[in-house]
Coordinates of C-alpha atoms (C1' of nucleotides) in Angstrom, one line a residue:
Chain A
M1403 CA 21.4 135.0 -100.9
W1404 CA 22.4 132.3 -98.4
K1405 CA 21.3 129.8 -100.9
T1406 CA 23.8 131.2 -103.4
I1407 CA 26.6 131.2 -100.9
L1408 CA 25.8 127.7 -100.0
I1409 CA 26.0 126.7 -103.7
Y1410 CA 29.4 128.3 -104.0
A1411 CA 30.7 126.7 -100.8
L1412 CA 29.5 123.2 -102.0
L1413 CA 31.0 123.7 -105.4
L1414 CA 34.4 124.7 -103.9
A1415 CA 34.2 121.7 -101.6
G1416 CA 33.5 119.5 -104.5
L1417 CA 36.4 121.0 -106.5
T1418 CA 38.8 120.5 -103.7
A1419 CA 37.9 116.9 -103.6
A1420 CA 38.4 116.6 -107.3
L1421 CA 41.7 118.3 -106.8
K1422 CA 42.8 115.6 -104.3
F1423 CA 41.6 112.9 -106.6
L1424 CA 43.6 114.5 -109.5
E1425 CA 46.6 114.7 -107.2
Y1426 CA 46.2 111.0 -106.4
K1427 CA 46.2 110.1 -110.1
Y1428 CA 49.1 112.5 -110.7
L1429 CA 51.3 110.6 -108.3
L1430 CA 50.2 107.3 -109.7
R1431 CA 50.3 107.9 -113.3
D1432 CA 53.0 110.6 -113.4
L1433 CA 51.2 113.1 -115.5
S1434 CA 53.1 116.1 -116.5
L1435 CA 53.1 119.0 -113.9
E1436 CA 52.1 121.4 -116.6
F1437 CA 49.1 119.5 -117.6
Y1438 CA 48.0 119.2 -114.0
L1439 CA 48.4 122.8 -113.3
G1440 CA 46.7 123.8 -116.5
V1441 CA 43.6 121.7 -115.6
V1442 CA 43.4 123.4 -112.2
A1443 CA 43.8 126.8 -113.7
V1444 CA 41.2 126.3 -116.3
V1445 CA 38.7 124.7 -113.9
F1446 CA 39.1 127.5 -111.3
T1447 CA 39.0 130.2 -113.9
A1448 CA 35.7 128.7 -115.3
L1449 CA 34.2 128.5 -111.8
G1450 CA 35.3 132.1 -111.1
V1451 CA 33.8 133.4 -114.3
W1452 CA 30.6 131.6 -113.6
A1453 CA 30.4 132.9 -110.0
G1454 CA 31.3 136.4 -111.2
I1455 CA 28.5 136.5 -113.7
R1456 CA 26.1 135.1 -111.2
L1457 CA 27.0 137.4 -108.5
N1458 CA 26.8 140.3 -110.8
R1459 CA 23.6 139.5 -112.6
K1460 CA 21.2 141.6 -110.7
K1461 CA 22.5 144.9 -111.9
T1462 CA 21.5 144.4 -115.6
L1463 CA 18.0 145.9 -115.5
V1464 CA 17.4 148.0 -118.6
V1465 CA 15.4 151.1 -118.3
N1466 CA 13.6 152.7 -121.1
A1467 CA 14.8 156.2 -122.1
P1468 CA 12.5 158.9 -121.0
A1469 CA 10.9 160.5 -123.9
T1470 CA 10.9 164.2 -124.1
F1471 CA 7.6 165.5 -122.8
V1472 CA 5.6 168.4 -124.2
L1473 CA 2.4 169.3 -122.5
N1474 CA -0.6 169.3 -124.7
E1475 CA -2.1 172.7 -123.8
N1476 CA -4.9 172.3 -126.3
N1477 CA -6.2 169.3 -124.4
V1478 CA -5.8 171.1 -121.1
R1479 CA -8.1 174.0 -122.3
Q1480 CA -10.5 171.6 -124.0
L1481 CA -11.1 169.8 -120.8
G1482 CA -11.0 172.8 -118.7
I1483 CA -8.3 171.6 -116.4
S1484 CA -6.8 174.1 -114.1
K1485 CA -3.2 174.6 -113.2
R1486 CA -3.7 173.3 -109.7
E1487 CA -5.5 170.2 -111.0
L1488 CA -2.7 169.5 -113.4
E1489 CA -0.3 169.7 -110.6
V1490 CA -2.2 167.3 -108.5
L1491 CA -2.6 165.0 -111.5
G1492 CA 1.1 164.9 -112.0
L1493 CA 1.8 164.0 -108.4
M1494 CA -0.9 161.4 -108.4
A1495 CA 0.6 159.8 -111.6
Q1496 CA 3.9 159.5 -109.7
G1497 CA 2.2 157.1 -107.3
H1498 CA 1.6 159.5 -104.4
S1499 CA -1.3 159.0 -102.0
N1500 CA -3.7 161.9 -101.4
Q1501 CA -2.1 162.6 -98.1
E1502 CA 1.3 162.8 -99.6
I1503 CA 0.2 165.1 -102.4
A1504 CA -1.5 167.3 -99.7
E1505 CA 1.7 167.6 -97.8
K1506 CA 3.7 168.5 -100.9
L1507 CA 1.3 171.3 -101.9
F1508 CA 0.8 172.5 -98.3
V1509 CA -3.0 172.0 -98.4
S1510 CA -5.4 169.5 -96.7
A1511 CA -6.0 166.1 -98.0
N1512 CA -9.7 167.0 -98.4
T1513 CA -8.6 169.6 -101.0
I1514 CA -6.7 167.0 -103.0
K1515 CA -9.7 164.8 -102.9
T1516 CA -11.9 167.6 -104.3
H1517 CA -9.3 168.3 -107.1
L1518 CA -9.1 164.7 -108.0
S1519 CA -12.9 164.3 -108.0
N1520 CA -13.1 167.2 -110.5
L1521 CA -10.3 165.7 -112.5
F1522 CA -12.0 162.3 -112.6
L1523 CA -15.2 164.1 -114.0
K1524 CA -13.2 165.9 -116.6
L1525 CA -11.3 162.8 -117.7
E1526 CA -14.4 160.7 -117.5
V1527 CA -12.8 158.0 -115.3
N1528 CA -13.3 156.9 -111.8
K1529 CA -10.1 155.3 -110.7
R1530 CA -6.7 156.9 -110.5
T1531 CA -4.9 154.2 -112.6
Q1532 CA -7.5 155.0 -115.4
A1533 CA -6.8 158.7 -114.8
V1534 CA -3.1 158.3 -115.3
Q1535 CA -3.7 156.3 -118.4
R1536 CA -6.0 158.8 -119.9
A1537 CA -3.8 161.7 -118.9
K1538 CA -0.8 160.1 -120.7
E1539 CA -2.8 159.5 -123.8
L1540 CA -3.9 163.2 -123.8
G1541 CA -0.4 164.5 -123.2
L1542 CA -1.2 166.0 -119.9
I1543 CA 1.7 164.2 -118.0
P1544 CA 5.0 162.6 -119.1
Chain B
M952 CA 35.8 144.8 -127.2
W953 CA 39.2 143.9 -128.6
K954 CA 40.8 146.0 -126.0
T955 CA 39.1 144.0 -123.3
I956 CA 40.1 140.7 -125.0
L957 CA 43.7 142.1 -125.2
I958 CA 43.6 142.8 -121.5
Y959 CA 42.5 139.3 -120.7
A960 CA 45.1 137.8 -123.0
L961 CA 47.9 139.9 -121.4
L962 CA 46.7 139.0 -117.9
L963 CA 46.6 135.3 -118.7
A964 CA 50.1 135.5 -120.3
G965 CA 51.4 137.2 -117.2
L966 CA 49.8 134.6 -114.9
T967 CA 51.2 131.8 -117.0
A968 CA 54.7 133.4 -116.6
A969 CA 54.1 133.7 -112.9
L970 CA 53.1 130.1 -112.9
K971 CA 56.3 129.1 -114.5
F972 CA 58.2 131.1 -112.0
L973 CA 56.3 129.5 -109.1
E974 CA 57.1 126.1 -110.7
Y975 CA 60.7 127.0 -110.8
K976 CA 60.6 128.0 -107.2
Y977 CA 58.7 124.9 -106.3
L978 CA 61.4 122.7 -107.8
L979 CA 64.1 124.7 -106.1
R980 CA 62.7 125.1 -102.7
D981 CA 60.5 122.1 -102.6
L982 CA 57.3 123.9 -101.4
S983 CA 54.4 121.6 -100.6
L984 CA 52.3 120.6 -103.5
E985 CA 49.1 121.5 -101.7
F986 CA 50.3 125.0 -101.1
Y987 CA 51.3 125.4 -104.7
L988 CA 47.9 124.2 -105.9
G989 CA 46.0 126.3 -103.5
V990 CA 47.8 129.4 -104.7
V991 CA 47.0 128.5 -108.3
A992 CA 43.4 127.8 -107.5
V993 CA 42.8 131.0 -105.6
V994 CA 44.5 133.2 -108.2
F995 CA 42.7 131.8 -111.1
T996 CA 39.4 131.8 -109.2
A997 CA 39.9 135.5 -108.5
L998 CA 40.8 136.2 -112.0
G999 CA 37.7 134.3 -113.2
V1000 CA 35.4 136.3 -110.9
W1001 CA 36.9 139.5 -112.0
A1002 CA 36.6 138.6 -115.7
G1003 CA 33.1 137.4 -115.2
I1004 CA 32.0 140.6 -113.6
R1005 CA 33.7 142.7 -116.2
L1006 CA 32.3 140.6 -119.1
N1007 CA 28.8 140.8 -117.6
R1008 CA 28.8 144.5 -116.9
K1009 CA 26.4 145.9 -119.5
K1010 CA 26.1 149.5 -120.0
T1011 CA 22.6 150.8 -119.7
L1012 CA 21.9 151.9 -123.3
V1013 CA 19.7 154.9 -123.7
V1014 CA 17.4 154.1 -126.5
N1015 CA 14.3 155.8 -127.8
A1016 CA 11.2 154.0 -126.6
P1017 CA 10.0 151.7 -129.4
A1018 CA 6.6 152.4 -130.8
T1019 CA 5.8 148.7 -130.7
F1020 CA 6.0 147.1 -127.4
V1021 CA 8.3 144.2 -126.7
L1022 CA 8.2 142.6 -123.4
N1023 CA 11.6 142.7 -121.6
E1024 CA 11.9 139.1 -120.7
N1025 CA 15.2 139.6 -119.1
N1026 CA 13.7 141.9 -116.5
V1027 CA 10.9 139.4 -116.0
R1028 CA 13.2 136.7 -115.1
Q1029 CA 15.5 139.0 -113.1
L1030 CA 12.6 139.9 -110.9
G1031 CA 11.1 136.4 -110.8
I1032 CA 7.7 137.5 -112.1
S1033 CA 5.5 134.7 -113.2
K1034 CA 3.2 134.5 -116.2
R1035 CA 0.0 134.9 -114.1
E1036 CA 1.5 137.9 -112.3
L1037 CA 2.4 139.5 -115.5
E1038 CA -1.2 139.0 -116.7
V1039 CA -2.6 140.6 -113.5
L1040 CA -0.1 143.4 -113.8
G1041 CA -1.3 144.2 -117.4
L1042 CA -4.9 144.3 -116.4
M1043 CA -4.2 146.5 -113.3
A1044 CA -2.3 148.9 -115.5
Q1045 CA -5.3 149.3 -117.6
G1046 CA -7.1 150.7 -114.6
H1047 CA -9.1 147.7 -113.6
S1048 CA -10.2 147.1 -110.0
N1049 CA -9.2 143.8 -108.3
Q1050 CA -12.7 142.6 -108.7
E1051 CA -12.8 143.3 -112.4
I1052 CA -9.4 141.5 -112.9
A1053 CA -10.7 138.6 -110.9
E1054 CA -13.7 138.2 -113.2
K1055 CA -11.7 138.5 -116.3
L1056 CA -9.4 135.7 -115.2
F1057 CA -12.1 133.6 -113.6
V1058 CA -10.6 133.5 -110.2
S1059 CA -11.5 135.1 -106.9
A1060 CA -10.7 138.6 -105.8
N1061 CA -8.5 137.3 -103.0
T1062 CA -6.3 135.6 -105.6
I1063 CA -5.8 138.9 -107.4
K1064 CA -4.9 140.5 -104.1
T1065 CA -2.2 137.8 -103.4
H1066 CA -0.8 138.2 -106.9
L1067 CA -0.6 142.0 -106.6
S1068 CA 1.0 141.7 -103.1
N1069 CA 3.7 139.5 -104.5
L1070 CA 4.1 141.9 -107.5
F1071 CA 4.5 144.9 -105.2
L1072 CA 7.2 143.1 -103.2
K1073 CA 9.0 142.3 -106.5
L1074 CA 8.7 145.8 -107.9
E1075 CA 9.5 147.3 -104.5
V1076 CA 6.4 149.5 -104.5
N1077 CA 3.3 149.7 -102.3
K1078 CA 0.7 151.3 -104.5
R1079 CA -0.7 150.3 -107.9
T1080 CA 0.1 153.6 -109.6
Q1081 CA 3.7 153.2 -108.5
A1082 CA 3.6 149.6 -109.8
V1083 CA 2.3 150.8 -113.2
Q1084 CA 5.1 153.4 -113.4
R1085 CA 7.8 150.9 -112.5
A1086 CA 6.4 148.2 -114.8
K1087 CA 6.5 150.6 -117.7
E1088 CA 10.1 151.6 -117.0
L1089 CA 11.1 148.0 -116.9
G1090 CA 9.3 147.1 -120.1
L1091 CA 6.9 144.7 -118.5
I1092 CA 3.8 146.3 -119.9
P1093 CA 3.3 148.6 -122.9
Chain C
dG1297 C1' 9.7 110.5 -102.8
dG1298 C1' 10.9 114.9 -101.3
dT1299 C1' 11.5 119.8 -102.8
dT1300 C1' 10.3 123.8 -104.9
dA1301 C1' 7.6 127.1 -107.2
dA1302 C1' 3.2 128.6 -108.9
dT1303 C1' -1.5 129.2 -108.4
dT1304 C1' -5.4 129.4 -105.8
dC1305 C1' -8.3 130.9 -101.8
dA1306 C1' -9.7 132.5 -97.2
dC1307 C1' -9.8 135.6 -93.0
dC1308 C1' -8.2 139.3 -90.5
dC1309 C1' -7.3 144.3 -89.9
dT1310 C1' -6.2 149.2 -91.2
dT1311 C1' -5.7 152.7 -94.5
dT1312 C1' -6.9 154.8 -98.8
dC1313 C1' -10.1 156.0 -102.4
dG1314 C1' -14.2 157.5 -104.5
dG1315 C1' -18.6 160.0 -104.4
dG1316 C1' -21.7 163.3 -102.6
dT1317 C1' -22.8 167.6 -100.4
dG1318 C1' -22.0 172.1 -98.5
dA1319 C1' -19.5 176.3 -97.9
dG1320 C1' -16.3 180.3 -97.6
dG1321 C1' -12.9 183.5 -99.9
dG1322 C1' -10.5 185.4 -104.0
dC1323 C1' -10.5 187.1 -108.6
dC1324 C1' -12.2 188.8 -112.9
dA1325 C1' -15.3 190.0 -116.7
dG1326 C1' -19.6 191.5 -118.0
Chain D
dC656 C1' -21.8 194.3 -108.3
dT657 C1' -23.1 190.0 -109.5
dG658 C1' -22.3 185.5 -111.6
dG659 C1' -18.7 182.3 -112.7
dC660 C1' -14.5 180.0 -111.9
dC661 C1' -10.9 178.6 -109.0
dC662 C1' -9.0 177.1 -104.7
dT663 C1' -9.7 175.8 -100.3
dC664 C1' -11.7 172.8 -96.5
dA665 C1' -15.1 169.9 -93.9
dC666 C1' -18.1 165.9 -93.0
dC667 C1' -20.2 161.6 -94.1
dC668 C1' -20.4 157.0 -96.1
dG669 C1' -19.3 152.7 -98.5
dA670 C1' -16.1 150.5 -101.5
dA671 C1' -11.5 149.4 -102.6
dA672 C1' -7.0 148.7 -101.8
dG673 C1' -3.0 147.2 -98.9
dG674 C1' -0.7 144.1 -95.5
dG675 C1' -0.3 139.9 -93.0
dT676 C1' -0.9 134.9 -92.2
dG677 C1' -2.1 130.4 -93.3
dA678 C1' -3.1 126.7 -96.3
dA679 C1' -4.5 123.5 -100.2
dT680 C1' -3.5 122.0 -104.9
dT681 C1' -0.7 121.1 -108.8
dA682 C1' 3.3 120.7 -111.7
dA683 C1' 8.1 120.4 -112.3
dC684 C1' 12.5 119.0 -110.8
dC685 C1' 16.1 116.2 -108.9

DNA sequence: GGTTAATTCACCCTTTCGGGTGAGGGCCAG
DNA sequence: CTGGCCCTCACCCGAAAGGGTGAATTAACC
């Protein structure tokens, strides 16, 4: 941020110097006033456009559209996953810690651990990132 | 698009007219050249900044997620994510532990931890499940 | 030649996870 | 009413992850 501002400041300083130089030449060679002004206008417009683009650049992150999710109930039955487990699975997939999930569901963290242990068994995984992957494949979570 | 260009054209025309007017007053009232040039520079810089921001303001298009994955290189650059970091990110998203990633890339687990710490900063998260979520949204991983 | 960014690694510490075991209460079908 | 499933919770333990700091090496850039 400060670096960017510094760059702008230096550029403006440089341009001001160039301006002075042009002024000097103007007085010497008697260039037309219109030409002189045109150059100044064009240069500063270009600088402005560049600065504007640069300043605004961070806001152009493109996000993928959320696909419409339909839960695969067949897989849920097949794997014997309960409602509560599915609930915990969803919250876990959103990146919550066991403690956070526990607070959201008004139960203890130990309970969440039990649910997740059972889920890991049913999904045949042993890490939550793997569980999330598998659950997405199986259409258990969006 | 054409409307935008038209707006710019009209604005430039207006400013040129204003320029002429100023020039007229300059000749009449003998304002200082520095002041005159300063006004021109400031006005055109402002115009440029405005145009630059407007030109660069992309609408976030809502598109169906493509079946085939294409890395969003724009987001990669925007967030300053390096090749190596992207590599680690991909393996982490596949559910590998730091140790496993380290072995796959022939580096130490400490190195992987460093890469992930930097990634978490850039993705503004603090858990790997959140990182995976965010990375998918941003088109950094399939 | 100095600067910068990227990559690599080490050491510290705390928190979180994963795995195992046990157990109590509710609910429902056989 | 008994066995099975679900939900709940507790305790223990070791492994993994997260956070912070510091530093060496290399390549790229000006």
